[in-house]
């Protein structure tokens, strides 16, 4: 570096760089004679600094090495890197740049995949696992290019694990987590009901399902599908009974807390329940389906139903005939509905098939007559008369079946009211001019079968108790000669429940005194002085000579409950009990016991519908334990 002499230092006046914006030019300048401003001179030590093309790096370095205090001042005045890059690239009158220069560390981090312990990686992996289980999507989805491209677009740093990782690591981990949540939920229930059924998968592997139903502390009716277990043994009553017992034990459910189990009328299931000594409720849907099946044992009916199935089949396997059907519907101003195929496992599907055929009868006849090969399928007036008689009899029953098949609302207490409606409103015999002989025969057969099956004493008492604790019905549908008996039975059960709760409270372990860090017992909170009101309250609560016994108090509460204000039929009994539990606490405990029972075994059949959506033709190689976990997660994930 070239330095100026002392004489020159006094004479030279340094000027600032033209158009300079950097703070560094506070300590550097040029001679006035240096028109092109090529030689940069330090104002502090008069040293000449080389800086090519206006780069200020050497200038800051000179301050740092020679003038430390001034360098620190320059760093304080220096703007942040992003602002500096914006100001340096901005021309006079030009708009501000829309992008900022990315820091080199951030640039590298954006291209670096997440570590598997990173919170973001864990969250995305959990979300994908939830998607695979809740929406019943094959594990192969995570390896497909479309899915991976979507994930890369959402977060480029996330690398999708293999399907093996999800099937062997993530799904079992999620299953263990949800299973523990369900077990904790089941520990607090006082009573529960169950449904069960048997099913064979697409690959003919047998499974048995178990679903539990209970009412929680918030008076919400809850259903939890506990398992869909592989059951390769012979389906005998003895083995099924043992399997059901083991299922309850594995979930920590006590048999004595089970109020009832709802099943179909399979002989092996019925025998299994009898062996275990459990209370069983026959599925209303199956009973109604069998009643209808028995009512149509007639040559005319079988002929009409057979032709109906052939007509549906004729339109199901040819696109040309479907097109002709659509044209005929448009020409005749009929709804553009497709024909319905009967499914033996779906209650009411036959009725839906008949109803749709009668709706589209004109369009069907027009299409079938136009083809010589299908003219013999055109329904005759005799067939139409039979189908109309069936439709008139069966159409109201379909609505009752659907209403009783839900698992998110109370259904068992409506069985007695439904039977009453069937006998007195829906299926009573009408005048000769209104009902045909076939209609009368079907009504008589259906009512006879249902009344016989629900005349069982144990079943009748169970349904009476359920309707009694439903505030919409109470004693309205209990037979007059049974009311006093049901009332006495309800009082006895309530007393037994209260005694059981008292024993449980007595046997509960005492709370241990917690010790502090020094090993000394924590002090009890200081007792406040009792007010006069508290003494008077306790005095009034002392049992006097005229105090009521428990049984008398229960009977008084029951009578008060039965005489309470009427509740609308559309009201939710669970919501009513949530609001009035404090008014009738003893009866509320009995209600929570009985109205959790489902009227049909539809919940277990829905579990098998979920299983069918999982064990598809593309996933037929799934192992039974994987099927059980996937069905459990699909049914219990929120």
PDB file of N, CA and C in Angstrom, residues 128-216:
ATOM      1  N   UNK A 128     -50.668 -40.086   6.870  1.00  0.00           N
ATOM      2  CA  UNK A 128     -50.803 -41.075   5.795  1.00  0.00           C
ATOM      3  C   UNK A 128     -51.337 -42.389   6.356  1.00  0.00           C
ATOM      4  N   UNK A 129     -50.861 -42.786   7.528  1.00  0.00           N
ATOM      5  CA  UNK A 129     -51.334 -44.026   8.153  1.00  0.00           C
ATOM      6  C   UNK A 129     -52.828 -43.934   8.465  1.00  0.00           C
ATOM      7  N   UNK A 130     -53.247 -42.790   8.980  1.00  0.00           N
ATOM      8  CA  UNK A 130     -54.675 -42.577   9.263  1.00  0.00           C
ATOM      9  C   UNK A 130     -55.493 -42.657   7.982  1.00  0.00           C
ATOM     10  N   UNK A 131     -54.969 -42.090   6.908  1.00  0.00           N
ATOM     11  CA  UNK A 131     -55.654 -42.130   5.608  1.00  0.00           C
ATOM     12  C   UNK A 131     -55.791 -43.569   5.106  1.00  0.00           C
ATOM     13  N   UNK A 132     -54.724 -44.349   5.213  1.00  0.00           N
ATOM     14  CA  UNK A 132     -54.760 -45.737   4.744  1.00  0.00           C
ATOM     15  C   UNK A 132     -55.782 -46.560   5.524  1.00  0.00           C
ATOM     16  N   UNK A 133     -55.874 -46.332   6.830  1.00  0.00           N
ATOM     17  CA  UNK A 133     -56.750 -47.148   7.680  1.00  0.00           C
ATOM     18  C   UNK A 133     -58.199 -46.669   7.649  1.00  0.00           C
ATOM     19  N   UNK A 134     -58.417 -45.383   7.774  1.00  0.00           N
ATOM     20  CA  UNK A 134     -59.779 -44.866   7.849  1.00  0.00           C
ATOM     21  C   UNK A 134     -60.502 -45.012   6.523  1.00  0.00           C
ATOM     22  N   UNK A 135     -59.812 -44.770   5.419  1.00  0.00           N
ATOM     23  CA  UNK A 135     -60.435 -44.857   4.098  1.00  0.00           C
ATOM     24  C   UNK A 135     -60.233 -46.214   3.435  1.00  0.00           C
ATOM     25  N   UNK A 136     -59.666 -47.171   4.178  1.00  0.00           N
ATOM     26  CA  UNK A 136     -59.514 -48.554   3.695  1.00  0.00           C
ATOM     27  C   UNK A 136     -58.790 -48.614   2.346  1.00  0.00           C
ATOM     28  N   UNK A 137     -57.662 -47.917   2.272  1.00  0.00           N
ATOM     29  CA  UNK A 137     -56.878 -47.821   1.039  1.00  0.00           C
ATOM     30  C   UNK A 137     -55.756 -48.849   1.077  1.00  0.00           C
ATOM     31  N   UNK A 138     -55.449 -49.541  -0.026  1.00  0.00           N
ATOM     32  CA  UNK A 138     -54.356 -50.528  -0.039  1.00  0.00           C
ATOM     33  C   UNK A 138     -53.012 -49.889   0.290  1.00  0.00           C
ATOM     34  N   UNK A 139     -52.138 -50.658   0.928  1.00  0.00           N
ATOM     35  CA  UNK A 139     -50.806 -50.165   1.268  1.00  0.00           C
ATOM     36  C   UNK A 139     -49.999 -49.821   0.009  1.00  0.00           C
ATOM     37  N   UNK A 140     -50.304 -50.483  -1.079  1.00  0.00           N
ATOM     38  CA  UNK A 140     -49.585 -50.235  -2.327  1.00  0.00           C
ATOM     39  C   UNK A 140     -49.728 -48.783  -2.787  1.00  0.00           C
ATOM     40  N   UNK A 141     -50.730 -48.071  -2.290  1.00  0.00           N
ATOM     41  CA  UNK A 141     -50.970 -46.692  -2.703  1.00  0.00           C
ATOM     42  C   UNK A 141     -49.749 -45.805  -2.465  1.00  0.00           C
ATOM     43  N   UNK A 142     -49.019 -46.045  -1.368  1.00  0.00           N
ATOM     44  CA  UNK A 142     -47.898 -45.164  -1.018  1.00  0.00           C
ATOM     45  C   UNK A 142     -46.733 -45.303  -1.993  1.00  0.00           C
ATOM     46  N   UNK A 143     -46.717 -46.350  -2.793  1.00  0.00           N
ATOM     47  CA  UNK A 143     -45.624 -46.540  -3.751  1.00  0.00           C
ATOM     48  C   UNK A 143     -46.020 -46.159  -5.169  1.00  0.00           C
ATOM     49  N   UNK A 144     -47.247 -45.695  -5.356  1.00  0.00           N
ATOM     50  CA  UNK A 144     -47.694 -45.286  -6.681  1.00  0.00           C
ATOM     51  C   UNK A 144     -47.201 -43.869  -6.976  1.00  0.00           C
ATOM     52  N   UNK A 145     -46.883 -43.629  -8.250  1.00  0.00           N
ATOM     53  CA  UNK A 145     -46.249 -42.371  -8.642  1.00  0.00           C
ATOM     54  C   UNK A 145     -47.153 -41.167  -8.388  1.00  0.00           C
ATOM     55  N   UNK A 146     -48.452 -41.326  -8.603  1.00  0.00           N
ATOM     56  CA  UNK A 146     -49.362 -40.206  -8.391  1.00  0.00           C
ATOM     57  C   UNK A 146     -49.391 -39.764  -6.940  1.00  0.00           C
ATOM     58  N   UNK A 147     -49.444 -40.717  -6.015  1.00  0.00           N
ATOM     59  CA  UNK A 147     -49.457 -40.388  -4.590  1.00  0.00           C
ATOM     60  C   UNK A 147     -48.136 -39.737  -4.184  1.00  0.00           C
ATOM     61  N   UNK A 148     -47.025 -40.300  -4.627  1.00  0.00           N
ATOM     62  CA  UNK A 148     -45.732 -39.745  -4.260  1.00  0.00           C
ATOM     63  C   UNK A 148     -45.539 -38.349  -4.846  1.00  0.00           C
ATOM     64  N   UNK A 149     -46.030 -38.124  -6.050  1.00  0.00           N
ATOM     65  CA  UNK A 149     -45.934 -36.793  -6.648  1.00  0.00           C
ATOM     66  C   UNK A 149     -46.752 -35.777  -5.857  1.00  0.00           C
ATOM     67  N   UNK A 150     -47.918 -36.198  -5.373  1.00  0.00           N
ATOM     68  CA  UNK A 150     -48.736 -35.308  -4.552  1.00  0.00           C
ATOM     69  C   UNK A 150     -48.005 -34.939  -3.263  1.00  0.00           C
ATOM     70  N   UNK A 151     -47.398 -35.918  -2.593  1.00  0.00           N
ATOM     71  CA  UNK A 151     -46.680 -35.650  -1.349  1.00  0.00           C
ATOM     72  C   UNK A 151     -45.483 -34.744  -1.609  1.00  0.00           C
ATOM     73  N   UNK A 152     -44.754 -34.968  -2.720  1.00  0.00           N
ATOM     74  CA  UNK A 152     -43.605 -34.131  -3.059  1.00  0.00           C
ATOM     75  C   UNK A 152     -44.028 -32.688  -3.313  1.00  0.00           C
ATOM     76  N   UNK A 153     -45.191 -32.515  -3.897  1.00  0.00           N
ATOM     77  CA  UNK A 153     -45.696 -31.169  -4.144  1.00  0.00           C
ATOM     78  C   UNK A 153     -46.058 -30.478  -2.831  1.00  0.00           C
ATOM     79  N   UNK A 154     -46.652 -31.230  -1.905  1.00  0.00           N
ATOM     80  CA  UNK A 154     -47.049 -30.654  -0.623  1.00  0.00           C
ATOM     81  C   UNK A 154     -45.854 -30.358   0.261  1.00  0.00           C
ATOM     82  N   UNK A 155     -44.873 -31.256   0.262  1.00  0.00           N
ATOM     83  CA  UNK A 155     -43.665 -31.056   1.076  1.00  0.00           C
ATOM     84  C   UNK A 155     -42.495 -31.777   0.404  1.00  0.00           C
ATOM     85  N   UNK A 156     -41.624 -31.054  -0.310  1.00  0.00           N
ATOM     86  CA  UNK A 156     -40.530 -31.699  -1.042  1.00  0.00           C
ATOM     87  C   UNK A 156     -39.525 -32.425  -0.157  1.00  0.00           C
ATOM     88  N   UNK A 157     -39.453 -32.062   1.101  1.00  0.00           N
ATOM     89  CA  UNK A 157     -38.445 -32.673   1.985  1.00  0.00           C
ATOM     90  C   UNK A 157     -38.897 -34.022   2.551  1.00  0.00           C
ATOM     91  N   UNK A 158     -40.175 -34.358   2.365  1.00  0.00           N
ATOM     92  CA  UNK A 158     -40.681 -35.620   2.936  1.00  0.00           C
ATOM     93  C   UNK A 158     -40.513 -36.757   1.929  1.00  0.00           C
ATOM     94  N   UNK A 159     -39.875 -37.809   2.364  1.00  0.00           N
ATOM     95  CA  UNK A 159     -39.721 -39.010   1.550  1.00  0.00           C
ATOM     96  C   UNK A 159     -40.680 -40.084   2.064  1.00  0.00           C
ATOM     97  N   UNK A 160     -41.572 -40.556   1.194  1.00  0.00           N
ATOM     98  CA  UNK A 160     -42.597 -41.524   1.589  1.00  0.00           C
ATOM     99  C   UNK A 160     -41.949 -42.868   1.882  1.00  0.00           C
ATOM    100  N   UNK A 161     -42.188 -43.440   3.067  1.00  0.00           N
ATOM    101  CA  UNK A 161     -41.647 -44.779   3.363  1.00  0.00           C
ATOM    102  C   UNK A 161     -42.298 -45.841   2.481  1.00  0.00           C
ATOM    103  N   UNK A 162     -41.783 -47.029   2.546  1.00  0.00           N
ATOM    104  CA  UNK A 162     -42.302 -48.135   1.745  1.00  0.00           C
ATOM    105  C   UNK A 162     -43.614 -48.645   2.337  1.00  0.00           C
ATOM    106  N   UNK A 163     -44.359 -49.401   1.537  1.00  0.00           N
ATOM    107  CA  UNK A 163     -45.616 -49.970   2.045  1.00  0.00           C
ATOM    108  C   UNK A 163     -45.336 -50.966   3.166  1.00  0.00           C
ATOM    109  N   UNK A 164     -44.173 -51.607   3.136  1.00  0.00           N
ATOM    110  CA  UNK A 164     -43.805 -52.543   4.198  1.00  0.00           C
ATOM    111  C   UNK A 164     -43.661 -51.810   5.524  1.00  0.00           C
ATOM    112  N   UNK A 165     -43.135 -50.587   5.472  1.00  0.00           N
ATOM    113  CA  UNK A 165     -43.000 -49.806   6.703  1.00  0.00           C
ATOM    114  C   UNK A 165     -44.374 -49.486   7.292  1.00  0.00           C
ATOM    115  N   UNK A 166     -45.323 -49.144   6.441  1.00  0.00           N
ATOM    116  CA  UNK A 166     -46.665 -48.826   6.943  1.00  0.00           C
ATOM    117  C   UNK A 166     -47.369 -50.072   7.464  1.00  0.00           C
ATOM    118  N   UNK A 167     -47.271 -51.179   6.737  1.00  0.00           N
ATOM    119  CA  UNK A 167     -48.009 -52.385   7.131  1.00  0.00           C
ATOM    120  C   UNK A 167     -47.414 -53.058   8.361  1.00  0.00           C
ATOM    121  N   UNK A 168     -46.092 -52.976   8.536  1.00  0.00           N
ATOM    122  CA  UNK A 168     -45.449 -53.701   9.628  1.00  0.00           C
ATOM    123  C   UNK A 168     -45.064 -52.821  10.806  1.00  0.00           C
ATOM    124  N   UNK A 169     -45.033 -51.515  10.611  1.00  0.00           N
ATOM    125  CA  UNK A 169     -44.604 -50.626  11.698  1.00  0.00           C
ATOM    126  C   UNK A 169     -45.703 -49.631  12.084  1.00  0.00           C
ATOM    127  N   UNK A 170     -46.155 -48.834  11.133  1.00  0.00           N
ATOM    128  CA  UNK A 170     -47.059 -47.740  11.461  1.00  0.00           C
ATOM    129  C   UNK A 170     -48.463 -48.224  11.830  1.00  0.00           C
ATOM    130  N   UNK A 171     -49.020 -49.169  11.060  1.00  0.00           N
ATOM    131  CA  UNK A 171     -50.376 -49.655  11.355  1.00  0.00           C
ATOM    132  C   UNK A 171     -50.420 -50.400  12.700  1.00  0.00           C
ATOM    133  N   UNK A 172     -49.481 -51.322  12.989  1.00  0.00           N
ATOM    134  CA  UNK A 172     -49.501 -51.935  14.325  1.00  0.00           C
ATOM    135  C   UNK A 172     -49.345 -50.914  15.446  1.00  0.00           C
ATOM    136  N   UNK A 173     -48.536 -49.887  15.219  1.00  0.00           N
ATOM    137  CA  UNK A 173     -48.355 -48.862  16.253  1.00  0.00           C
ATOM    138  C   UNK A 173     -49.655 -48.090  16.479  1.00  0.00           C
ATOM    139  N   UNK A 174     -50.337 -47.730  15.385  1.00  0.00           N
ATOM    140  CA  UNK A 174     -51.620 -47.035  15.516  1.00  0.00           C
ATOM    141  C   UNK A 174     -52.672 -47.943  16.150  1.00  0.00           C
ATOM    142  N   UNK A 175     -52.660 -49.228  15.796  1.00  0.00           N
ATOM    143  CA  UNK A 175     -53.616 -50.178  16.385  1.00  0.00           C
ATOM    144  C   UNK A 175     -53.421 -50.269  17.891  1.00  0.00           C
ATOM    145  N   UNK A 176     -52.170 -50.373  18.341  1.00  0.00           N
ATOM    146  CA  UNK A 176     -51.902 -50.452  19.785  1.00  0.00           C
ATOM    147  C   UNK A 176     -52.380 -49.188  20.502  1.00  0.00           C
ATOM    148  N   UNK A 177     -52.183 -48.047  19.858  1.00  0.00           N
ATOM    149  CA  UNK A 177     -52.601 -46.780  20.465  1.00  0.00           C
ATOM    150  C   UNK A 177     -54.121 -46.711  20.599  1.00  0.00           C
ATOM    151  N   UNK A 178     -54.841 -47.017  19.515  1.00  0.00           N
ATOM    152  CA  UNK A 178     -56.308 -46.928  19.544  1.00  0.00           C
ATOM    153  C   UNK A 178     -56.883 -48.012  20.449  1.00  0.00           C
ATOM    154  N   UNK A 179     -56.279 -49.191  20.438  1.00  0.00           N
ATOM    155  CA  UNK A 179     -56.763 -50.276  21.309  1.00  0.00           C
ATOM    156  C   UNK A 179     -56.659 -49.865  22.770  1.00  0.00           C
ATOM    157  N   UNK A 180     -55.564 -49.225  23.148  1.00  0.00           N
ATOM    158  CA  UNK A 180     -55.404 -48.785  24.531  1.00  0.00           C
ATOM    159  C   UNK A 180     -56.438 -47.713  24.875  1.00  0.00           C
ATOM    160  N   UNK A 181     -56.735 -46.832  23.921  1.00  0.00           N
ATOM    161  CA  UNK A 181     -57.771 -45.814  24.151  1.00  0.00           C
ATOM    162  C   UNK A 181     -59.133 -46.455  24.377  1.00  0.00           C
ATOM    163  N   UNK A 182     -59.463 -47.471  23.570  1.00  0.00           N
ATOM    164  CA  UNK A 182     -60.753 -48.144  23.718  1.00  0.00           C
ATOM    165  C   UNK A 182     -60.806 -48.891  25.048  1.00  0.00           C
ATOM    166  N   UNK A 183     -59.714 -49.537  25.436  1.00  0.00           N
ATOM    167  CA  UNK A 183     -59.690 -50.259  26.707  1.00  0.00           C
ATOM    168  C   UNK A 183     -59.877 -49.297  27.877  1.00  0.00           C
ATOM    169  N   UNK A 184     -59.246 -48.134  27.809  1.00  0.00           N
ATOM    170  CA  UNK A 184     -59.440 -47.143  28.878  1.00  0.00           C
ATOM    171  C   UNK A 184     -60.889 -46.671  28.925  1.00  0.00           C
ATOM    172  N   UNK A 185     -61.517 -46.548  27.763  1.00  0.00           N
ATOM    173  CA  UNK A 185     -62.913 -46.134  27.711  1.00  0.00           C
ATOM    174  C   UNK A 185     -63.821 -47.199  28.309  1.00  0.00           C
ATOM    175  N   UNK A 186     -63.494 -48.466  28.059  1.00  0.00           N
ATOM    176  CA  UNK A 186     -64.338 -49.559  28.559  1.00  0.00           C
ATOM    177  C   UNK A 186     -64.200 -49.759  30.061  1.00  0.00           C
ATOM    178  N   UNK A 187     -63.109 -49.300  30.645  1.00  0.00           N
ATOM    179  CA  UNK A 187     -62.910 -49.493  32.090  1.00  0.00           C
ATOM    180  C   UNK A 187     -63.932 -48.716  32.913  1.00  0.00           C
ATOM    181  N   UNK A 188     -64.452 -47.627  32.357  1.00  0.00           N
ATOM    182  CA  UNK A 188     -65.337 -46.760  33.136  1.00  0.00           C
ATOM    183  C   UNK A 188     -66.819 -47.094  32.964  1.00  0.00           C
ATOM    184  N   UNK A 189     -67.162 -48.033  32.073  1.00  0.00           N
ATOM    185  CA  UNK A 189     -68.582 -48.311  31.838  1.00  0.00           C
ATOM    186  C   UNK A 189     -69.115 -49.234  32.933  1.00  0.00           C
ATOM    187  N   UNK A 190     -70.393 -49.030  33.246  1.00  0.00           N
ATOM    188  CA  UNK A 190     -71.027 -49.842  34.289  1.00  0.00           C
ATOM    189  C   UNK A 190     -71.767 -51.038  33.696  1.00  0.00           C
ATOM    190  N   UNK A 191     -72.377 -50.844  32.524  1.00  0.00           N
ATOM    191  CA  UNK A 191     -73.085 -51.933  31.852  1.00  0.00           C
ATOM    192  C   UNK A 191     -72.873 -51.799  30.350  1.00  0.00           C
ATOM    193  N   UNK A 192     -73.019 -52.904  29.659  1.00  0.00           N
ATOM    194  CA  UNK A 192     -72.835 -52.880  28.205  1.00  0.00           C
ATOM    195  C   UNK A 192     -73.662 -53.995  27.578  1.00  0.00           C
ATOM    196  N   UNK A 193     -73.895 -53.861  26.292  1.00  0.00           N
ATOM    197  CA  UNK A 193     -74.537 -54.901  25.489  1.00  0.00           C
ATOM    198  C   UNK A 193     -73.609 -55.223  24.326  1.00  0.00           C
ATOM    199  N   UNK A 194     -73.820 -56.356  23.680  1.00  0.00           N
ATOM    200  CA  UNK A 194     -72.951 -56.763  22.580  1.00  0.00           C
ATOM    201  C   UNK A 194     -73.784 -57.284  21.412  1.00  0.00           C
ATOM    202  N   UNK A 195     -73.162 -57.304  20.247  1.00  0.00           N
ATOM    203  CA  UNK A 195     -73.700 -57.976  19.065  1.00  0.00           C
ATOM    204  C   UNK A 195     -72.582 -58.799  18.454  1.00  0.00           C
ATOM    205  N   UNK A 196     -72.941 -59.905  17.820  1.00  0.00           N
ATOM    206  CA  UNK A 196     -71.933 -60.776  17.216  1.00  0.00           C
ATOM    207  C   UNK A 196     -72.521 -61.458  15.994  1.00  0.00           C
ATOM    208  N   UNK A 197     -71.624 -61.910  15.113  1.00  0.00           N
ATOM    209  CA  UNK A 197     -72.052 -62.610  13.906  1.00  0.00           C
ATOM    210  C   UNK A 197     -70.846 -63.316  13.307  1.00  0.00           C
ATOM    211  N   UNK A 198     -71.115 -64.251  12.399  1.00  0.00           N
ATOM    212  CA  UNK A 198     -70.066 -64.992  11.693  1.00  0.00           C
ATOM    213  C   UNK A 198     -70.078 -64.591  10.226  1.00  0.00           C
ATOM    214  N   UNK A 199     -68.896 -64.649   9.597  1.00  0.00           N
ATOM    215  CA  UNK A 199     -68.764 -64.177   8.214  1.00  0.00           C
ATOM    216  C   UNK A 199     -67.599 -64.894   7.547  1.00  0.00           C
ATOM    217  N   UNK A 200     -67.712 -65.087   6.236  1.00  0.00           N
ATOM    218  CA  UNK A 200     -66.629 -65.675   5.446  1.00  0.00           C
ATOM    219  C   UNK A 200     -66.161 -64.657   4.416  1.00  0.00           C
ATOM    220  N   UNK A 201     -64.857 -64.490   4.297  1.00  0.00           N
ATOM    221  CA  UNK A 201     -64.296 -63.485   3.408  1.00  0.00           C
ATOM    222  C   UNK A 201     -64.337 -63.951   1.962  1.00  0.00           C
ATOM    223  N   UNK A 202     -63.813 -63.118   1.064  1.00  0.00           N
ATOM    224  CA  UNK A 202     -63.757 -63.441  -0.359  1.00  0.00           C
ATOM    225  C   UNK A 202     -62.954 -64.714  -0.594  1.00  0.00           C
ATOM    226  N   UNK A 203     -61.949 -64.948   0.260  1.00  0.00           N
ATOM    227  CA  UNK A 203     -61.111 -66.153   0.131  1.00  0.00           C
ATOM    228  C   UNK A 203     -61.636 -67.298   0.991  1.00  0.00           C
ATOM    229  N   UNK A 204     -62.897 -67.173   1.471  1.00  0.00           N
ATOM    230  CA  UNK A 204     -63.562 -68.201   2.281  1.00  0.00           C
ATOM    231  C   UNK A 204     -62.833 -68.469   3.593  1.00  0.00           C
ATOM    232  N   UNK A 205     -62.275 -67.408   4.181  1.00  0.00           N
ATOM    233  CA  UNK A 205     -61.703 -67.520   5.521  1.00  0.00           C
ATOM    234  C   UNK A 205     -62.756 -67.063   6.525  1.00  0.00           C
ATOM    235  N   UNK A 206     -63.055 -67.886   7.543  1.00  0.00           N
ATOM    236  CA  UNK A 206     -64.139 -67.556   8.481  1.00  0.00           C
ATOM    237  C   UNK A 206     -63.698 -66.560   9.558  1.00  0.00           C
ATOM    238  N   UNK A 207     -64.579 -65.640   9.888  1.00  0.00           N
ATOM    239  CA  UNK A 207     -64.314 -64.641  10.926  1.00  0.00           C
ATOM    240  C   UNK A 207     -65.531 -64.553  11.843  1.00  0.00           C
ATOM    241  N   UNK A 208     -65.279 -64.128  13.080  1.00  0.00           N
ATOM    242  CA  UNK A 208     -66.351 -63.840  14.029  1.00  0.00           C
ATOM    243  C   UNK A 208     -66.131 -62.432  14.565  1.00  0.00           C
ATOM    244  N   UNK A 209     -67.192 -61.637  14.589  1.00  0.00           N
ATOM    245  CA  UNK A 209     -67.066 -60.246  15.037  1.00  0.00           C
ATOM    246  C   UNK A 209     -67.716 -60.080  16.402  1.00  0.00           C
ATOM    247  N   UNK A 210     -67.269 -59.055  17.110  1.00  0.00           N
ATOM    248  CA  UNK A 210     -67.849 -58.700  18.409  1.00  0.00           C
ATOM    249  C   UNK A 210     -67.853 -57.176  18.526  1.00  0.00           C
ATOM    250  N   UNK A 211     -69.039 -56.629  18.730  1.00  0.00           N
ATOM    251  CA  UNK A 211     -69.202 -55.184  18.893  1.00  0.00           C
ATOM    252  C   UNK A 211     -69.854 -54.911  20.235  1.00  0.00           C
ATOM    253  N   UNK A 212     -69.348 -53.929  20.958  1.00  0.00           N
ATOM    254  CA  UNK A 212     -69.870 -53.604  22.283  1.00  0.00           C
ATOM    255  C   UNK A 212     -70.595 -52.261  22.211  1.00  0.00           C
ATOM    256  N   UNK A 213     -71.681 -52.139  22.987  1.00  0.00           N
ATOM    257  CA  UNK A 213     -72.509 -50.927  23.001  1.00  0.00           C
ATOM    258  C   UNK A 213     -72.708 -50.505  24.454  1.00  0.00           C
ATOM    259  N   UNK A 214     -72.558 -49.200  24.707  1.00  0.00           N
ATOM    260  CA  UNK A 214     -72.715 -48.696  26.075  1.00  0.00           C
ATOM    261  C   UNK A 214     -73.042 -47.217  26.029  1.00  0.00           C
ATOM    262  N   UNK A 215     -73.460 -46.687  27.171  1.00  0.00           N
ATOM    263  CA  UNK A 215     -73.779 -45.267  27.310  1.00  0.00           C
ATOM    264  C   UNK A 215     -72.747 -44.653  28.250  1.00  0.00           C
ATOM    265  N   UNK A 216     -72.070 -43.607  27.795  1.00  0.00           N
ATOM    266  CA  UNK A 216     -71.016 -43.001  28.607  1.00  0.00           C
ATOM    267  C   UNK A 216     -71.602 -41.984  29.588  1.00  0.00           C
TER     268      UNK A 216
END
